Short mmCIF file of C-alpha atoms in Angstrom, two decimals:
data_model
loop_
_atom_site.label_atom_id
_atom_site.label_comp_id
_atom_site.label_asym_id
_atom_site.label_seq_id
_atom_site.Cartn_x
_atom_site.Cartn_y
_atom_site.Cartn_z
CA ASP A 1 128.22 97.76 46.43
CA VAL A 2 130.75 96.43 48.90
CA ILE A 3 132.25 99.30 50.89
CA PRO A 4 135.73 98.48 52.24
CA ARG A 5 135.89 98.39 56.01
CA GLU A 6 138.33 100.65 57.76
CA VAL A 7 141.60 99.04 58.87
CA ASP A 8 143.73 100.75 61.51
CA GLY A 9 146.61 102.07 59.44
CA TYR A 10 147.57 98.54 58.37
CA ASN A 11 149.97 98.27 61.28
CA ASN A 12 149.32 94.54 61.33
CA TRP A 13 148.64 94.05 57.64
CA HIS A 14 151.24 91.84 56.01
CA PRO A 15 150.51 91.54 52.28
CA ALA A 16 153.36 89.14 51.59
CA GLY A 17 152.48 86.87 54.48
CA ARG A 18 154.27 87.11 57.82
CA VAL A 19 156.71 84.43 58.88
CA LEU A 20 157.55 84.88 62.54
CA SER A 21 160.80 83.60 63.98
CA GLY A 22 159.15 80.43 65.18
CA SER A 23 162.03 78.26 64.02
CA SER A 24 164.68 80.28 65.85
CA ASN A 25 166.57 78.55 68.65
CA ALA A 26 164.86 80.77 71.23
CA SER A 27 161.38 79.91 69.94
CA VAL A 28 162.18 76.21 69.75
CA ALA A 29 163.41 76.30 73.34
CA PHE A 30 160.30 78.22 74.41
CA ALA A 31 157.96 75.76 72.68
CA GLN A 32 159.74 72.76 74.17
CA ARG A 33 159.64 74.23 77.68
CA CYS A 34 156.15 75.70 77.58
CA TYR A 35 154.26 72.94 75.80
CA HIS A 36 156.18 69.81 76.82
CA SER A 37 153.67 69.02 79.59
CA LEU A 38 150.80 69.55 77.13
CA TRP A 39 152.20 67.19 74.46
CA SER A 40 149.92 64.24 75.18
CA THR A 41 146.91 66.56 75.55
CA MET A 42 147.63 68.13 72.16
CA GLN A 43 148.14 64.72 70.54
CA THR A 44 144.78 63.43 71.77
CA ALA A 45 142.80 66.68 71.40
CA PRO A 46 139.45 66.31 69.59
CA GLN A 47 139.60 67.44 65.95
CA LEU A 48 137.24 70.31 65.25
CA SER A 49 135.97 70.87 61.70
CA ALA A 50 132.98 72.33 59.86
CA ALA A 51 131.29 68.93 60.15
CA ASN A 52 130.94 69.46 63.92
CA PHE A 53 128.53 72.37 63.44
CA ARG A 54 124.99 72.68 62.12
CA THR A 55 123.90 75.24 59.55
CA GLU A 56 121.65 76.89 62.14
CA ASP A 57 124.38 77.20 64.79
CA ARG A 58 125.27 80.81 65.60
CA VAL A 59 128.21 82.51 67.31
CA MET A 60 127.19 84.66 70.25
CA ILE A 61 129.17 87.88 69.90
CA HIS A 62 127.96 89.89 72.86
CA GLU A 63 130.85 91.54 74.73
CA SER A 64 130.56 89.11 77.64
CA SER A 65 130.14 85.93 75.55
CA VAL A 66 132.73 83.28 76.38
CA ASP A 67 133.86 80.29 74.27
CA SER A 68 131.29 80.69 71.49
CA PHE A 69 132.66 79.60 68.11
CA LYS A 70 131.84 77.93 64.82
CA ILE A 71 133.68 76.60 61.76
CA PHE A 72 131.84 76.77 58.45
CA LYS A 73 132.75 76.40 54.80
CA ALA A 74 132.97 79.91 53.40
CA GLY A 75 133.89 78.66 49.92
CA HIS A 76 136.78 78.44 47.49
CA SER A 77 136.03 81.81 45.86
CA HIS A 78 137.28 83.53 49.03
CA VAL A 79 140.48 81.47 48.89
CA LEU A 80 141.12 82.70 45.34
CA ARG A 81 140.54 86.33 46.33
CA PHE A 82 143.07 86.22 49.16
CA LEU A 83 145.60 84.36 47.01
CA HIS A 84 145.24 87.25 44.55
CA VAL A 85 145.82 89.70 47.39
CA LEU A 86 148.95 87.77 48.37
CA LYS A 87 150.19 88.08 44.79
CA THR A 88 149.27 91.72 44.15
CA ARG A 89 149.85 93.07 47.68
CA SER A 90 146.85 95.33 47.20
CA ARG A 91 145.46 96.95 50.33
CA THR A 92 142.23 97.85 48.59
CA GLY A 93 142.00 94.27 47.34
CA ALA A 94 142.51 93.00 50.88
CA MET A 95 139.65 95.12 52.22
CA GLN A 96 137.34 94.12 49.39
CA ALA A 97 138.17 90.44 49.87
CA LEU A 98 137.51 90.79 53.59
CA ASP A 99 134.19 92.55 52.95
CA LEU A 100 133.06 89.69 50.74
CA LEU A 101 134.10 87.20 53.40
CA LEU A 102 132.18 89.20 56.00
CA THR A 103 129.01 88.94 53.91
CA VAL A 104 128.99 85.16 54.50
CA ILE A 105 130.11 85.52 58.13
CA VAL A 106 127.34 87.90 59.20
CA PRO A 107 124.60 85.22 58.92
CA GLN A 108 126.60 83.08 61.36
CA LEU A 109 126.38 85.71 64.12
CA ARG A 110 123.91 86.39 66.89
CA LEU A 111 123.71 89.56 68.98
CA HIS A 112 120.44 89.50 70.92
CA ASN A 113 117.72 90.02 68.31
CA ARG A 114 119.65 92.64 66.39
CA VAL A 115 120.01 92.43 62.61
CA ILE A 116 123.67 93.09 61.76
CA GLY A 117 124.88 94.50 58.45
CA LEU A 118 128.29 95.33 57.01
CA GLU A 119 127.71 98.96 57.94
CA ASP A 120 127.73 97.90 61.61
CA LEU A 121 131.21 96.35 61.48
CA TYR A 122 134.59 97.92 62.10
CA VAL A 123 137.78 95.92 61.46
CA HIS A 124 140.48 97.09 63.81
CA ASP A 125 143.11 94.45 63.07
CA LEU A 126 143.70 92.56 59.82
CA THR A 127 146.61 90.17 59.36
CA LEU A 128 147.59 87.95 56.45
CA SER A 129 150.17 85.56 57.88
CA ARG A 130 152.03 82.44 56.87
CA GLY A 131 152.94 80.09 59.69
CA GLU A 132 152.38 82.57 62.51
CA PHE A 133 153.14 80.98 65.88
CA ALA A 134 151.41 82.86 68.70
CA ARG A 135 153.46 81.43 71.52
CA ASN A 136 151.31 82.11 74.58
CA VAL A 137 147.83 80.83 75.29
CA HIS A 138 145.76 84.01 75.12
CA TRP A 139 142.76 85.88 73.92
CA ASP A 140 143.70 88.79 71.75
CA GLY A 141 145.20 91.74 73.57
CA ARG A 142 144.01 94.20 70.94
CA TRP A 143 140.60 94.02 72.61
CA TRP A 144 142.15 96.05 75.46
CA ASN A 145 141.52 99.13 73.37
CA PHE A 146 137.76 98.58 73.08
CA PRO A 147 136.33 97.84 76.54
CA GLY A 148 132.69 96.90 76.49
CA ALA A 149 132.55 96.52 72.71
CA ASP A 150 130.70 93.62 71.11
CA GLY A 151 132.73 91.78 68.52
CA PHE A 152 134.34 88.64 67.17
CA ASN A 153 137.50 87.15 65.68
CA ILE A 154 138.03 85.54 62.27
CA TRP A 155 140.54 82.80 61.34
CA PHE A 156 140.20 81.91 57.65
CA LEU A 157 142.43 79.22 56.13
CA VAL A 158 143.72 80.01 52.63
CA GLU A 159 146.52 77.46 52.18
CA PRO A 160 147.19 74.38 54.33
CA ALA A 161 150.43 73.50 56.05
CA GLN A 162 153.02 71.46 54.19
CA ARG A 163 152.22 67.76 53.73
CA ALA A 164 155.15 66.72 55.91
CA LEU A 165 153.25 67.98 58.95
CA HIS A 166 150.42 65.46 58.40
CA GLY A 167 147.63 67.86 59.33
CA GLU A 168 149.41 69.67 62.15
CA GLY A 169 150.28 73.38 62.20
CA ASN A 170 146.92 75.15 62.52
CA MET A 171 145.63 76.33 65.89
CA PHE A 172 144.20 75.07 69.19
CA LEU A 173 141.25 76.47 71.13
CA ALA A 174 141.43 76.27 74.93
CA PRO A 175 137.87 76.49 76.33
CA GLY A 176 137.51 77.48 79.96
CA LEU A 177 140.33 80.02 80.16
CA ALA A 178 138.62 83.13 78.77
CA SER A 179 137.00 84.70 81.80
CA ALA A 180 135.00 87.91 81.77
CA SER A 181 138.05 89.94 82.81
CA ALA A 182 140.23 91.90 80.39
CA PRO A 183 142.48 89.94 77.95
CA PRO A 184 144.73 87.47 79.78
CA GLN A 185 147.63 85.35 78.60
CA PHE A 186 149.17 82.21 80.05
CA TRP A 187 152.79 81.10 79.79
CA ASP A 188 155.41 78.81 81.31
CA SER A 189 157.94 80.84 83.28
CA GLY A 190 160.32 77.93 83.83
CA HIS A 191 161.49 75.95 86.87
CA GLY A 192 158.07 74.37 87.41
CA ARG A 193 156.25 77.68 87.50
CA SER A 194 153.56 79.09 85.23
CA THR A 195 152.25 82.63 84.95
CA TRP A 196 148.91 84.02 83.95
CA GLY A 197 147.21 87.39 83.98
CA SER A 198 146.56 90.48 81.92
CA GLN A 199 148.46 90.92 78.68
CA SER A 200 149.77 94.28 79.80
CA GLN A 201 150.98 95.38 83.19
CA THR A 202 150.61 99.06 82.29
CA GLN A 203 146.85 99.22 82.66
CA GLY A 204 146.65 100.32 86.27
CA ASP A 205 143.46 100.96 88.17
CA GLU A 206 142.03 103.33 85.58
CA TYR A 207 141.04 100.49 83.22
CA PRO A 208 137.22 100.38 83.02
CA GLU A 209 136.91 96.57 83.17
CA PRO A 210 138.05 93.97 85.73
CA VAL A 211 141.72 93.08 85.26
CA GLN A 212 143.27 89.72 86.09
CA ARG A 213 146.45 90.65 87.94
CA ILE A 214 149.61 88.75 87.07
CA LYS A 215 149.91 85.56 89.12
CA THR A 216 152.56 82.86 89.26
CA LEU A 217 151.55 79.29 90.07
CA LYS A 218 154.01 76.66 91.29
CA LYS A 219 152.81 74.17 88.70
CA ASN A 220 153.88 72.94 85.28
CA PHE A 221 152.03 74.48 82.36
CA LYS A 222 149.40 71.75 81.98
CA ALA A 223 148.58 71.67 85.69
CA ALA A 224 148.48 75.46 85.86
CA LEU A 225 146.05 75.74 82.93
CA LYS A 226 143.74 73.17 84.50
CA ALA A 227 143.94 75.00 87.83
CA VAL A 228 142.66 78.22 86.26
CA GLY A 229 139.84 76.62 84.26
CA LEU A 230 141.07 74.73 81.19
CA LYS A 231 138.45 72.16 80.19
CA HIS A 232 140.21 70.57 77.22
CA LEU A 233 141.95 71.47 73.98
CA LEU A 234 140.32 71.49 70.54
CA TYR A 235 142.43 71.29 67.39
CA LEU A 236 141.28 73.13 64.26
CA ASN A 237 141.22 70.41 61.62
CA MET A 238 140.43 72.87 58.86
CA THR A 239 140.89 72.85 55.10
CA PRO A 240 141.25 75.81 52.69
CA GLY A 241 137.99 77.74 52.49
CA ASP A 242 137.03 76.91 56.08
CA CYS A 243 136.40 79.86 58.37
CA LEU A 244 136.47 79.91 62.15
CA VAL A 245 134.41 82.68 63.78
CA PHE A 246 134.79 83.01 67.53
CA THR A 247 133.89 85.40 70.30
CA LYS A 248 136.72 87.59 71.52
CA ARG A 249 136.74 85.76 74.88
CA THR A 250 138.02 82.47 73.49
CA ALA A 251 141.52 81.40 74.51
CA HIS A 252 143.67 79.96 71.72
CA PHE A 253 147.27 79.38 70.62
CA GLY A 254 149.21 78.37 67.53
CA ASP A 255 150.11 74.71 67.13
CA PRO A 256 153.67 74.37 68.47
CA ARG A 257 154.13 70.73 67.42
CA PRO A 258 155.86 71.40 64.05
CA ILE A 259 158.49 73.47 65.87
CA MET A 260 158.82 70.90 68.65
CA ARG A 261 159.31 68.15 66.05
CA GLY A 262 162.08 70.16 64.37
CA HIS A 263 160.12 71.08 61.21
CA GLY A 264 160.22 74.82 61.87
CA ASN A 265 157.15 76.94 61.25
CA SER A 266 154.06 75.63 59.52
CA ARG A 267 153.70 77.11 56.03
CA ARG A 268 149.93 77.45 56.24
CA PHE A 269 148.52 80.79 55.12
CA ALA A 270 145.66 82.26 57.13
CA VAL A 271 143.72 85.52 57.33
CA THR A 272 142.88 86.81 60.78
CA ALA A 273 140.85 89.81 61.84
CA ARG A 274 139.33 91.36 64.95
CA VAL A 275 135.93 92.88 64.17
CA LEU A 276 133.91 95.24 66.37
CA VAL A 277 130.17 95.75 66.13
CA ARG A 278 129.13 99.34 66.51
CA PRO A 279 126.63 100.00 69.32
CA LYS A 280 123.09 100.22 68.02
CA ASN A 281 122.18 103.68 66.72
CA SER A 282 125.77 104.88 67.10
CA ARG A 283 128.60 105.61 64.67
CA THR A 284 131.29 105.31 67.32
CA VAL A 285 132.65 102.56 69.57
CA PRO A 286 134.16 102.78 73.07
CA PHE A 287 137.92 103.32 72.89
CA TRP A 288 140.61 103.29 75.59
CA LEU A 289 144.37 103.71 75.49
CA PRO A 290 146.62 103.51 78.56
CA LYS A 291 148.70 106.50 79.56
CA ASN A 292 152.32 106.32 78.41
CA SER A 293 151.45 103.44 76.08
CA SER A 294 153.83 102.49 73.31
CA ASP A 295 150.70 102.30 71.12
CA GLN A 296 150.11 106.01 71.63
#
Protein backbone atom coordinates (compact mmCIF):
# COMPACT_ATOMS: atom_id res chain seq x y z
CA ASP A 1 0.00 0.00 0.00
CA VAL A 2 1.13 3.54 -0.69
CA ILE A 3 0.88 5.62 2.48
CA PRO A 4 0.47 9.34 1.76
CA ARG A 5 3.38 11.43 2.98
CA GLU A 6 2.69 14.24 5.38
CA VAL A 7 2.49 17.73 3.86
CA ASP A 8 2.85 20.77 6.10
CA GLY A 9 -0.70 22.07 6.23
CA TYR A 10 -0.73 22.60 2.45
CA ASN A 11 0.43 26.18 2.92
CA ASN A 12 2.17 25.93 -0.43
CA TRP A 13 -0.19 23.49 -2.10
CA HIS A 14 -1.96 25.05 -5.06
CA PRO A 15 -4.40 22.52 -6.56
CA ALA A 16 -5.50 24.80 -9.40
CA GLY A 17 -1.96 25.70 -10.36
CA ARG A 18 -0.34 28.93 -9.20
CA VAL A 19 0.24 31.77 -11.61
CA LEU A 20 2.51 34.34 -10.01
CA SER A 21 2.46 37.95 -11.11
CA GLY A 22 5.40 37.41 -13.41
CA SER A 23 3.83 39.44 -16.20
CA SER A 24 3.18 42.49 -14.02
CA ASN A 25 5.05 45.68 -14.88
CA ALA A 26 7.11 45.37 -11.69
CA SER A 27 8.18 41.81 -12.50
CA VAL A 28 8.99 42.68 -16.10
CA ALA A 29 11.14 45.58 -14.90
CA PHE A 30 12.84 43.32 -12.35
CA ALA A 31 13.58 40.62 -14.94
CA GLN A 32 14.94 43.15 -17.42
CA ARG A 33 17.20 44.75 -14.80
CA CYS A 34 18.33 41.60 -13.03
CA TYR A 35 18.92 39.29 -15.98
CA HIS A 36 19.89 41.70 -18.76
CA SER A 37 23.61 41.04 -18.20
CA LEU A 38 22.95 37.28 -18.21
CA TRP A 39 21.02 37.29 -21.51
CA SER A 40 23.82 35.94 -23.70
CA THR A 41 24.77 33.38 -21.03
CA MET A 42 21.19 32.13 -20.87
CA GLN A 43 20.91 32.00 -24.66
CA THR A 44 24.05 29.87 -24.99
CA ALA A 45 23.57 27.73 -21.86
CA PRO A 46 23.97 23.97 -22.41
CA GLN A 47 20.64 22.13 -22.67
CA LEU A 48 20.23 19.53 -19.95
CA SER A 49 17.89 16.57 -20.53
CA ALA A 50 17.43 12.97 -19.44
CA ALA A 51 19.75 11.94 -22.27
CA ASN A 52 22.68 13.53 -20.40
CA PHE A 53 22.46 11.00 -17.57
CA ARG A 54 23.09 7.28 -17.29
CA THR A 55 20.70 4.83 -15.69
CA GLU A 56 23.25 4.11 -12.96
CA ASP A 57 23.83 7.78 -12.08
CA ARG A 58 22.69 8.67 -8.56
CA VAL A 59 21.91 11.93 -6.77
CA MET A 60 23.94 12.41 -3.60
CA ILE A 61 21.48 13.67 -1.00
CA HIS A 62 23.66 14.00 2.07
CA GLU A 63 23.06 17.30 3.89
CA SER A 64 26.38 18.74 2.70
CA SER A 65 26.12 17.56 -0.93
CA VAL A 66 26.44 20.41 -3.43
CA ASP A 67 25.32 20.52 -7.08
CA SER A 68 24.30 16.86 -7.37
CA PHE A 69 21.37 16.37 -9.75
CA LYS A 70 19.82 14.11 -12.35
CA ILE A 71 16.99 14.21 -14.90
CA PHE A 72 15.27 10.92 -15.68
CA LYS A 73 12.10 9.84 -17.42
CA ALA A 74 9.60 9.04 -14.70
CA GLY A 75 6.88 8.13 -17.20
CA HIS A 76 3.60 9.36 -18.63
CA SER A 77 1.47 7.62 -15.99
CA HIS A 78 2.68 10.18 -13.43
CA VAL A 79 1.71 13.01 -15.80
CA LEU A 80 -1.83 11.63 -16.00
CA ARG A 81 -2.11 11.36 -12.21
CA PHE A 82 -1.12 14.98 -11.64
CA LEU A 83 -3.40 16.18 -14.44
CA HIS A 84 -6.20 14.38 -12.60
CA VAL A 85 -5.17 16.15 -9.39
CA LEU A 86 -5.28 19.47 -11.24
CA LYS A 87 -8.82 18.66 -12.37
CA THR A 88 -10.19 17.27 -9.10
CA ARG A 89 -8.22 19.48 -6.68
CA SER A 90 -7.92 16.49 -4.37
CA ARG A 91 -5.36 16.79 -1.59
CA THR A 92 -5.42 13.06 -0.96
CA GLY A 93 -4.97 12.51 -4.68
CA ALA A 94 -1.99 14.86 -4.68
CA MET A 95 -0.28 12.95 -1.87
CA GLN A 96 -0.96 9.59 -3.50
CA ALA A 97 0.35 10.84 -6.85
CA LEU A 98 3.46 12.16 -5.13
CA ASP A 99 3.99 8.86 -3.30
CA LEU A 100 3.88 6.98 -6.58
CA LEU A 101 6.36 9.43 -8.08
CA LEU A 102 8.62 8.98 -5.07
CA THR A 103 8.68 5.21 -5.64
CA VAL A 104 10.54 5.79 -8.93
CA ILE A 105 12.68 8.59 -7.46
CA VAL A 106 14.04 6.60 -4.52
CA PRO A 107 16.18 4.32 -6.75
CA GLN A 108 17.87 7.46 -8.13
CA LEU A 109 19.18 8.48 -4.69
CA ARG A 110 22.33 7.74 -2.76
CA LEU A 111 22.90 8.41 0.94
CA HIS A 112 26.09 6.62 1.98
CA ASN A 113 25.23 2.91 1.89
CA ARG A 114 21.80 3.36 3.39
CA VAL A 115 18.74 1.73 1.83
CA ILE A 116 15.98 4.38 1.66
CA GLY A 117 12.27 3.59 1.64
CA LEU A 118 9.11 5.70 1.47
CA GLU A 119 8.80 5.40 5.24
CA ASP A 120 12.05 7.39 5.55
CA LEU A 121 10.75 10.41 3.62
CA TYR A 122 8.96 13.50 4.86
CA VAL A 123 7.59 16.04 2.37
CA HIS A 124 7.63 19.47 3.94
CA ASP A 125 6.69 21.54 0.89
CA LEU A 126 4.55 20.52 -2.08
CA THR A 127 3.60 22.95 -4.84
CA LEU A 128 1.65 22.46 -8.04
CA SER A 129 2.34 25.58 -10.09
CA ARG A 130 1.76 26.90 -13.57
CA GLY A 131 4.37 29.31 -14.87
CA GLU A 132 5.94 30.08 -11.50
CA PHE A 133 8.77 32.60 -11.88
CA ALA A 134 11.16 32.42 -8.92
CA ARG A 135 12.85 35.74 -9.51
CA ASN A 136 16.08 35.43 -7.53
CA VAL A 137 18.86 32.92 -8.02
CA HIS A 138 18.61 30.82 -4.87
CA TRP A 139 18.50 27.50 -3.17
CA ASP A 140 15.26 26.95 -1.36
CA GLY A 141 14.84 28.94 1.82
CA ARG A 142 12.48 26.38 3.32
CA TRP A 143 15.57 24.34 4.19
CA TRP A 144 16.28 26.97 6.87
CA ASN A 145 13.82 25.12 9.08
CA PHE A 146 15.69 21.80 8.94
CA PRO A 147 19.39 22.42 9.67
CA GLY A 148 21.54 19.36 9.24
CA ALA A 149 18.79 17.33 7.57
CA ASP A 150 19.54 15.15 4.55
CA GLY A 151 17.17 15.69 1.67
CA PHE A 152 16.46 16.62 -1.92
CA ASN A 153 14.25 18.66 -4.23
CA ILE A 154 11.90 17.48 -6.99
CA TRP A 155 10.92 19.36 -10.18
CA PHE A 156 8.54 17.24 -12.27
CA LEU A 157 7.21 18.57 -15.58
CA VAL A 158 3.54 17.81 -16.25
CA GLU A 159 2.71 20.17 -19.13
CA PRO A 160 5.18 22.08 -21.32
CA ALA A 161 5.22 25.81 -21.94
CA GLN A 162 3.20 27.22 -24.82
CA ARG A 163 4.61 26.59 -28.30
CA ALA A 164 5.21 30.29 -28.87
CA LEU A 165 8.09 30.13 -26.39
CA HIS A 166 10.01 27.64 -28.56
CA GLY A 167 11.26 25.55 -25.65
CA GLU A 168 11.90 28.38 -23.20
CA GLY A 169 10.14 28.86 -19.86
CA ASN A 170 11.43 26.01 -17.67
CA MET A 171 14.29 26.56 -15.22
CA PHE A 172 18.05 27.13 -15.04
CA LEU A 173 20.54 25.51 -12.68
CA ALA A 174 23.49 27.63 -11.55
CA PRO A 175 26.29 25.30 -10.39
CA GLY A 176 28.95 26.78 -8.15
CA LEU A 177 26.75 29.08 -6.08
CA ALA A 178 25.38 26.67 -3.48
CA SER A 179 27.99 26.72 -0.74
CA ALA A 180 27.80 24.75 2.48
CA SER A 181 26.33 27.74 4.34
CA ALA A 182 22.61 28.20 5.01
CA PRO A 183 20.29 29.02 2.05
CA PRO A 184 21.49 32.07 0.12
CA GLN A 185 19.89 34.11 -2.63
CA PHE A 186 21.39 36.41 -5.23
CA TRP A 187 19.77 39.45 -6.81
CA ASP A 188 20.48 42.65 -8.73
CA SER A 189 19.99 45.67 -6.48
CA GLY A 190 20.30 48.21 -9.30
CA HIS A 191 22.80 50.93 -10.21
CA GLY A 192 25.53 48.41 -11.04
CA ARG A 193 25.30 46.64 -7.70
CA SER A 194 24.37 43.07 -6.86
CA THR A 195 23.51 41.53 -3.51
CA TRP A 196 23.91 38.05 -2.14
CA GLY A 197 23.56 36.36 1.21
CA SER A 198 21.14 34.49 3.43
CA GLN A 199 17.48 34.42 2.45
CA SER A 200 16.46 35.85 5.79
CA GLN A 201 18.10 38.54 7.85
CA THR A 202 16.22 37.48 10.99
CA GLN A 203 18.35 34.44 11.76
CA GLY A 204 20.87 36.05 14.08
CA ASP A 205 23.73 34.25 15.75
CA GLU A 206 21.56 31.52 17.21
CA TYR A 207 21.26 29.67 13.87
CA PRO A 208 23.07 26.32 14.19
CA GLU A 209 24.75 26.43 10.75
CA PRO A 210 27.13 28.93 9.10
CA VAL A 211 25.23 31.89 7.64
CA GLN A 212 26.34 33.90 4.62
CA ARG A 213 25.83 37.49 5.72
CA ILE A 214 24.25 39.89 3.25
CA LYS A 215 26.88 41.45 0.99
CA THR A 216 26.64 43.99 -1.81
CA LEU A 217 29.10 43.83 -4.70
CA LYS A 218 29.77 46.76 -7.03
CA LYS A 219 29.27 44.60 -10.09
CA ASN A 220 26.51 43.85 -12.58
CA PHE A 221 24.60 40.64 -11.94
CA LYS A 222 26.63 38.41 -14.27
CA ALA A 223 29.97 39.64 -12.93
CA ALA A 224 28.77 39.34 -9.34
CA LEU A 225 27.60 35.74 -9.81
CA LYS A 226 30.93 34.77 -11.34
CA ALA A 227 32.76 36.52 -8.49
CA VAL A 228 31.01 34.36 -5.90
CA GLY A 229 31.45 31.05 -7.73
CA LEU A 230 29.12 30.67 -10.72
CA LYS A 231 30.61 28.12 -13.12
CA HIS A 232 27.99 28.21 -15.87
CA LEU A 233 24.24 27.96 -16.40
CA LEU A 234 22.38 24.80 -17.38
CA TYR A 235 18.92 24.99 -18.96
CA LEU A 236 16.39 22.25 -18.20
CA ASN A 237 15.35 21.06 -21.65
CA MET A 238 12.69 18.76 -20.24
CA THR A 239 9.52 17.23 -21.65
CA PRO A 240 6.37 16.06 -19.81
CA GLY A 241 7.16 13.02 -17.67
CA ASP A 242 10.75 14.12 -17.05
CA CYS A 243 11.77 14.52 -13.42
CA LEU A 244 14.67 16.53 -12.05
CA VAL A 245 15.97 15.39 -8.65
CA PHE A 246 18.59 17.63 -7.07
CA THR A 247 20.32 18.10 -3.76
CA LYS A 248 19.04 20.97 -1.66
CA ARG A 249 22.33 22.85 -2.17
CA THR A 250 21.81 23.49 -5.88
CA ALA A 251 21.23 27.09 -6.95
CA HIS A 252 18.50 27.60 -9.55
CA PHE A 253 16.03 30.15 -10.94
CA GLY A 254 13.01 30.30 -13.22
CA ASP A 255 13.59 31.14 -16.86
CA PRO A 256 12.96 34.90 -17.16
CA ARG A 257 13.24 35.03 -20.97
CA PRO A 258 9.50 34.73 -21.76
CA ILE A 259 8.83 37.75 -19.53
CA MET A 260 11.78 39.66 -20.98
CA ARG A 261 10.51 38.95 -24.50
CA GLY A 262 7.06 40.29 -23.59
CA HIS A 263 5.24 36.93 -23.60
CA GLY A 264 4.33 37.06 -19.91
CA ASN A 265 4.62 33.95 -17.78
CA SER A 266 5.31 30.53 -19.21
CA ARG A 267 2.22 28.30 -19.02
CA ARG A 268 4.16 25.17 -18.14
CA PHE A 269 2.78 23.13 -15.27
CA ALA A 270 5.25 21.61 -12.82
CA VAL A 271 5.18 19.80 -9.49
CA THR A 272 7.84 20.76 -6.97
CA ALA A 273 8.58 19.34 -3.55
CA ARG A 274 11.20 19.52 -0.82
CA VAL A 275 11.76 16.10 0.75
CA LEU A 276 13.62 15.32 3.97
CA VAL A 277 15.14 11.97 4.84
CA ARG A 278 14.64 10.99 8.44
CA PRO A 279 17.86 10.25 10.36
CA LYS A 280 18.55 6.55 10.56
CA ASN A 281 16.72 4.83 13.42
CA SER A 282 14.76 8.00 14.21
CA ARG A 283 11.17 9.10 13.66
CA THR A 284 11.99 12.79 13.97
CA VAL A 285 14.07 15.32 12.05
CA PRO A 286 15.97 18.39 13.29
CA PHE A 287 13.73 21.47 13.25
CA TRP A 288 14.49 25.16 13.82
CA LEU A 289 12.35 28.29 13.70
CA PRO A 290 13.69 31.80 14.31
CA LYS A 291 12.33 33.86 17.16
CA ASN A 292 9.67 36.37 16.13
CA SER A 293 9.34 34.65 12.75
CA SER A 294 6.33 35.33 10.59
CA ASP A 295 6.27 31.54 10.04
CA GLN A 296 5.60 31.02 13.73
